[in-house]
CSV table of N, CA and C in Angstrom, one decimal:
chain,number,residue,atom,x,y,z
R,1,GLU,N,6.0,-1.6,18.5
R,1,GLU,CA,6.3,-0.7,17.8
R,1,GLU,C,4.5,0.3,17.5
R,2,VAL,N,4.9,1.3,17.3
R,2,VAL,CA,3.6,2.1,17.5
R,2,VAL,C,3.6,2.9,15.9
R,3,ALA,N,2.4,2.8,15.2
R,3,ALA,CA,2.2,3.0,14.1
R,3,ALA,C,2.2,4.7,14.2
R,4,PRO,N,2.1,5.5,13.1
R,4,PRO,CA,2.2,6.6,13.0
R,4,PRO,C,0.7,6.7,13.0
R,5,ALA,N,0.2,8.2,13.4
R,5,ALA,CA,-1.1,8.4,13.7
R,5,ALA,C,-1.9,8.6,12.5
R,6,ASP,N,-1.1,9.0,11.3
R,6,ASP,CA,-1.9,9.0,10.1
R,6,ASP,C,-1.7,7.7,9.2
R,7,ALA,N,-1.2,6.9,9.9
R,7,ALA,CA,-1.3,5.2,9.1
R,7,ALA,C,-2.6,4.7,8.7
R,8,ALA,N,-2.7,4.1,7.5
R,8,ALA,CA,-3.9,3.7,7.0
R,8,ALA,C,-3.6,2.4,6.8
R,9,SER,N,-5.0,1.6,6.8
R,9,SER,CA,-5.2,0.1,6.6
R,9,SER,C,-5.6,0.3,5.2
R,10,ALA,N,-5.4,-0.8,4.6
R,10,ALA,CA,-5.7,-1.0,2.7
R,10,ALA,C,-5.8,-2.5,2.8
R,11,GLN,N,-6.4,-2.9,1.5
R,11,GLN,CA,-6.1,-4.1,1.1
R,11,GLN,C,-5.6,-4.4,-0.2
R,12,VAL,N,-4.7,-5.5,-0.3
R,12,VAL,CA,-3.9,-5.9,-1.6
R,12,VAL,C,-5.2,-6.5,-2.9
R,13,THR,N,-5.3,-6.0,-3.8
R,13,THR,CA,-6.0,-6.4,-4.9
R,13,THR,C,-5.5,-7.5,-5.9
R,14,GLY,N,-4.4,-7.9,-5.5
R,14,GLY,CA,-3.8,-8.7,-6.7
R,14,GLY,C,-2.5,-9.2,-6.5
R,15,THR,N,-1.7,-10.1,-6.7
R,15,THR,CA,-0.4,-10.3,-6.5
R,15,THR,C,0.7,-9.2,-7.1
R,16,VAL,N,1.2,-8.8,-6.1
R,16,VAL,CA,1.9,-7.5,-6.2
R,16,VAL,C,3.4,-7.8,-5.5
R,17,GLN,N,4.5,-7.5,-6.3
R,17,GLN,CA,6.0,-7.4,-5.7
R,17,GLN,C,6.1,-6.5,-4.5
R,18,VAL,N,6.8,-6.6,-3.5
R,18,VAL,CA,7.1,-5.5,-2.5
R,18,VAL,C,8.7,-5.2,-2.8
R,19,ARG,N,8.9,-3.9,-3.1
R,19,ARG,CA,10.1,-3.3,-3.5
R,19,ARG,C,10.9,-2.5,-2.5
R,20,SER,N,12.5,-2.5,-2.5
R,20,SER,CA,13.0,-1.7,-1.5
R,20,SER,C,12.5,0.0,-1.6
R,21,GLY,N,12.4,0.2,-3.0
R,21,GLY,CA,12.0,1.6,-3.1
R,21,GLY,C,10.8,1.8,-4.0
R,22,PRO,N,10.3,3.1,-4.4
R,22,PRO,CA,9.3,3.3,-5.0
R,22,PRO,C,9.3,3.6,-6.4
R,23,GLY,N,9.4,2.0,-6.9
R,23,GLY,CA,9.7,2.3,-8.5
R,23,GLY,C,10.0,0.7,-8.8
R,24,THR,N,9.8,0.4,-10.2
R,24,THR,CA,10.4,-0.9,-10.6
R,24,THR,C,11.9,-1.3,-10.7
R,25,SER,N,12.6,-0.3,-10.6
R,25,SER,CA,14.1,-0.4,-10.7
R,25,SER,C,14.8,-0.7,-9.2
R,26,PHE,N,13.7,-0.7,-8.3
R,26,PHE,CA,14.2,-1.1,-7.0
R,26,PHE,C,14.2,-2.8,-6.9
R,27,ARG,N,14.9,-3.3,-6.2
R,27,ARG,CA,15.0,-4.8,-5.9
R,27,ARG,C,13.7,-5.3,-5.1
R,28,ILE,N,13.6,-6.8,-5.4
R,28,ILE,CA,12.2,-6.9,-4.7
R,28,ILE,C,12.5,-7.4,-3.4
R,29,VAL,N,11.7,-7.0,-2.7
R,29,VAL,CA,12.1,-7.6,-1.3
R,29,VAL,C,11.1,-8.4,-0.7
R,30,GLY,N,9.9,-8.8,-1.4
R,30,GLY,CA,8.8,-9.9,-1.0
R,30,GLY,C,7.7,-9.6,-1.9
R,31,GLN,N,6.6,-10.3,-1.4
R,31,GLN,CA,5.4,-10.3,-2.5
R,31,GLN,C,4.1,-10.3,-1.7
R,32,LEU,N,3.0,-9.9,-2.0
R,32,LEU,CA,1.7,-9.6,-1.2
R,32,LEU,C,0.7,-10.2,-2.3
R,33,ARG,N,-0.5,-11.0,-1.6
R,33,ARG,CA,-1.2,-11.5,-2.8
R,33,ARG,C,-2.5,-10.8,-2.5
R,34,ARG,N,-3.8,-11.2,-3.2
R,34,ARG,CA,-5.1,-10.6,-3.4
R,34,ARG,C,-5.5,-11.0,-1.6
R,35,GLY,N,-5.9,-10.0,-1.2
R,35,GLY,CA,-6.9,-9.9,0.1
R,35,GLY,C,-5.6,-9.7,1.0
R,36,ASP,N,-4.7,-9.6,1.3
R,36,ASP,CA,-3.7,-9.4,2.3
R,36,ASP,C,-4.3,-8.0,2.7
R,37,ARG,N,-4.0,-7.9,4.3
R,37,ARG,CA,-4.1,-6.5,4.8
R,37,ARG,C,-3.0,-5.7,5.0
R,38,VAL,N,-2.7,-4.6,4.8
R,38,VAL,CA,-1.5,-4.0,4.8
R,38,VAL,C,-2.0,-2.7,5.5
R,39,THR,N,-0.6,-1.9,6.0
R,39,THR,CA,-0.8,-0.7,6.9
R,39,THR,C,0.0,0.3,5.9
R,40,ILE,N,-0.5,1.2,5.2
R,40,ILE,CA,0.1,2.2,4.4
R,40,ILE,C,0.9,3.3,5.6
R,41,ASP,N,2.1,3.3,5.4
R,41,ASP,CA,2.8,4.4,5.9
R,41,ASP,C,2.8,5.8,5.6
R,42,ARG,N,3.0,5.7,4.1
R,42,ARG,CA,3.1,6.8,3.5
R,42,ARG,C,3.1,6.7,1.7
R,43,CYS,N,3.0,7.7,0.8
R,43,CYS,CA,2.9,7.3,-0.6
R,43,CYS,C,4.0,8.2,-1.2
R,44,SER,N,4.4,7.9,-2.3
R,44,SER,CA,5.3,8.8,-2.9
R,44,SER,C,4.3,10.2,-3.3
R,45,SER,N,5.3,11.1,-4.0
R,45,SER,CA,4.7,12.5,-4.1
R,45,SER,C,4.0,12.1,-5.4
R,46,SER,N,4.1,11.1,-6.3
R,46,SER,CA,3.3,10.9,-7.1
R,46,SER,C,2.2,10.3,-7.0
R,47,ARG,N,2.0,9.8,-6.0
R,47,ARG,CA,0.9,9.0,-5.5
R,47,ARG,C,0.3,7.5,-6.1
R,48,ARG,N,1.8,6.9,-6.5
R,48,ARG,CA,1.6,5.6,-7.4
R,48,ARG,C,2.5,4.5,-6.7
R,49,TRP,N,3.1,5.1,-5.8
R,49,TRP,CA,3.8,4.0,-5.3
R,49,TRP,C,3.3,4.3,-3.6
R,50,CYS,N,3.6,3.2,-2.9
R,50,CYS,CA,2.9,3.3,-1.2
R,50,CYS,C,4.2,2.4,-0.4
R,51,ASN,N,4.3,2.8,0.6
R,51,ASN,CA,5.1,2.2,1.5
R,51,ASN,C,4.1,1.6,2.4
R,52,VAL,N,4.4,0.2,2.4
R,52,VAL,CA,3.6,-0.8,3.4
R,52,VAL,C,3.9,-1.6,4.2
R,53,ARG,N,3.3,-2.1,5.2
R,53,ARG,CA,3.8,-3.1,6.0
R,53,ARG,C,2.8,-4.1,6.3
R,54,SER,N,3.0,-5.5,6.3
R,54,SER,CA,2.4,-6.7,6.5
R,54,SER,C,2.9,-7.7,7.2
R,55,ARG,N,2.0,-8.4,7.8
R,55,ARG,CA,2.5,-9.7,8.6
R,55,ARG,C,2.9,-10.4,8.1
R,56,TYR,N,2.7,-10.7,6.7
R,56,TYR,CA,3.2,-11.6,5.4
R,56,TYR,C,4.4,-11.4,5.0
R,57,SER,N,4.9,-10.0,4.8
R,57,SER,CA,6.1,-9.7,3.9
R,57,SER,C,7.0,-8.7,4.9
R,58,ARG,N,8.0,-8.5,4.6
R,58,ARG,CA,8.8,-7.2,5.0
R,58,ARG,C,8.0,-6.2,4.5
R,59,SER,N,8.4,-4.9,5.1
R,59,SER,CA,7.9,-3.7,4.6
R,59,SER,C,8.4,-3.2,3.4
R,60,GLY,N,8.0,-2.4,2.6
R,60,GLY,CA,8.8,-2.0,1.2
R,60,GLY,C,7.5,-1.1,1.0
R,61,TRP,N,7.8,-1.2,-0.5
R,61,TRP,CA,7.0,-0.4,-1.4
R,61,TRP,C,6.4,-0.8,-2.7
R,62,VAL,N,4.8,-0.9,-2.6
R,62,VAL,CA,4.1,-1.4,-3.7
R,62,VAL,C,3.5,-0.5,-4.5
R,63,ASN,N,3.4,-1.0,-6.0
R,63,ASN,CA,2.3,0.0,-6.6
R,63,ASN,C,1.1,0.2,-6.2
R,64,SER,N,0.6,1.5,-6.3
R,64,SER,CA,-0.6,1.6,-5.6
R,64,SER,C,-1.9,1.2,-6.3
R,65,ARG,N,-1.7,1.1,-7.4
R,65,ARG,CA,-2.7,0.3,-8.1
R,65,ARG,C,-3.4,-0.8,-7.7
R,66,PHE,N,-2.5,-1.5,-7.1
R,66,PHE,CA,-3.0,-2.9,-6.4
R,66,PHE,C,-3.3,-2.8,-4.8
R,67,LEU,N,-3.7,-1.5,-4.6
R,67,LEU,CA,-4.2,-1.5,-3.0
R,67,LEU,C,-5.8,-0.5,-3.3
R,68,ASP,N,-6.6,-0.8,-2.3
R,68,ASP,CA,-7.7,-0.3,-2.2
R,68,ASP,C,-8.2,-0.1,-0.8
R,69,ARG,N,-9.1,0.5,-0.7
R,69,ARG,CA,-9.6,0.6,1.0
R,69,ARG,C,-10.1,-0.6,1.4
R,70,VAL,N,-10.1,-0.8,2.8
R,70,VAL,CA,-10.4,-2.0,3.2
R,70,VAL,C,-12.1,-2.0,3.3
R,71,SER,N,-12.9,-2.9,2.9
R,71,SER,CA,-14.4,-2.7,2.5
R,71,SER,C,-15.1,-2.7,3.8
R,72,SER,N,-14.6,-3.3,4.8
R,72,SER,CA,-15.4,-3.0,6.3
R,72,SER,C,-15.1,-1.5,6.8
R,73,GLY,N,-14.3,-0.9,6.3
R,73,GLY,CA,-13.8,0.3,6.8
R,73,GLY,C,-14.7,1.4,6.6
R,74,GLY,N,-15.6,1.3,6.1
R,74,GLY,CA,-16.7,2.3,5.9
R,74,GLY,C,-16.2,3.6,4.7
R,75,GLY,N,-16.6,4.7,4.8
R,75,GLY,CA,-16.2,5.5,3.9
R,75,GLY,C,-15.4,6.8,4.2
R,76,SER,N,-14.7,6.5,5.6
R,76,SER,CA,-13.6,7.3,6.2
R,76,SER,C,-12.4,7.7,5.4
R,77,ARG,N,-12.3,9.1,5.3
R,77,ARG,CA,-11.4,9.6,4.5
R,77,ARG,C,-10.2,10.0,5.2
R,78,GLY,N,-8.9,9.8,4.9
R,78,GLY,CA,-7.8,9.9,5.8
R,78,GLY,C,-7.0,10.9,5.4
R,79,GLY,N,-5.7,10.7,5.7
R,79,GLY,CA,-4.6,11.4,5.5
R,79,GLY,C,-3.7,11.0,4.1
R,80,ILE,N,-3.8,10.0,3.9
R,80,ILE,CA,-2.9,8.9,2.9
R,80,ILE,C,-3.9,8.9,1.6
R,81,CYS,N,-3.3,9.6,0.6
R,81,CYS,CA,-4.2,9.4,-0.7
R,81,CYS,C,-3.3,8.9,-1.7
R,82,PHE,N,-3.8,8.3,-2.6
R,82,PHE,CA,-3.2,7.6,-3.7
R,82,PHE,C,-3.8,7.3,-4.6
R,83,TYR,N,-3.4,6.9,-6.0
R,83,TYR,CA,-4.1,6.2,-7.1
R,83,TYR,C,-4.3,4.5,-7.0
R,84,GLY,N,-5.4,4.3,-6.3
R,84,GLY,CA,-5.8,2.8,-6.0
R,84,GLY,C,-6.4,2.1,-7.1
R,85,ALA,N,-6.6,0.9,-6.8
R,85,ALA,CA,-7.4,-0.1,-7.5
R,85,ALA,C,-8.5,0.7,-8.2
R,86,ARG,N,-9.4,1.5,-7.6
R,86,ARG,CA,-10.5,2.0,-8.0
R,86,ARG,C,-10.8,3.5,-8.3
R,87,GLY,N,-9.3,3.9,-8.7
R,87,GLY,CA,-9.2,5.8,-9.0
R,87,GLY,C,-8.5,6.0,-7.7
R,88,TYR,N,-8.6,7.4,-7.6
R,88,TYR,CA,-8.1,8.1,-6.4
R,88,TYR,C,-8.7,8.0,-5.2
R,89,ILE,N,-8.3,7.4,-4.2
R,89,ILE,CA,-8.6,7.2,-3.0
R,89,ILE,C,-7.5,7.8,-1.9
R,90,CYS,N,-8.4,7.9,-0.9
R,90,CYS,CA,-7.8,8.6,0.5
R,90,CYS,C,-8.3,7.5,2.0
R,91,VAL,N,-7.2,7.1,2.3
R,91,VAL,CA,-7.6,6.3,3.6
R,91,VAL,C,-7.0,6.5,4.8
R,92,GLY,N,-7.5,6.4,5.8
R,92,GLY,CA,-6.7,6.8,7.3
R,92,GLY,C,-7.4,6.3,8.3
R,93,ARG,N,-7.2,6.4,9.6
R,93,ARG,CA,-7.9,6.1,10.8
R,93,ARG,C,-9.3,7.2,11.0
């Protein structure tokens, strides 16, 4: 499987439910824990929910406040922006 060119890596900052859609009304399909690495495919227009993939959980949507840039990734800005754990951030390759 090839990731989209604008896919971005992030890390999870706390235990968060993975949902089938961008909101708390969607069913829970998995869970991620603090420190898990994920690939963000896209974020909702509100920038408060992002669709992520992980090797620990099936893909789905998480509340973006539980996401942050991967510390080893440096200061690169990318094409995916959201309201993350430390304010508005952009990540990408």
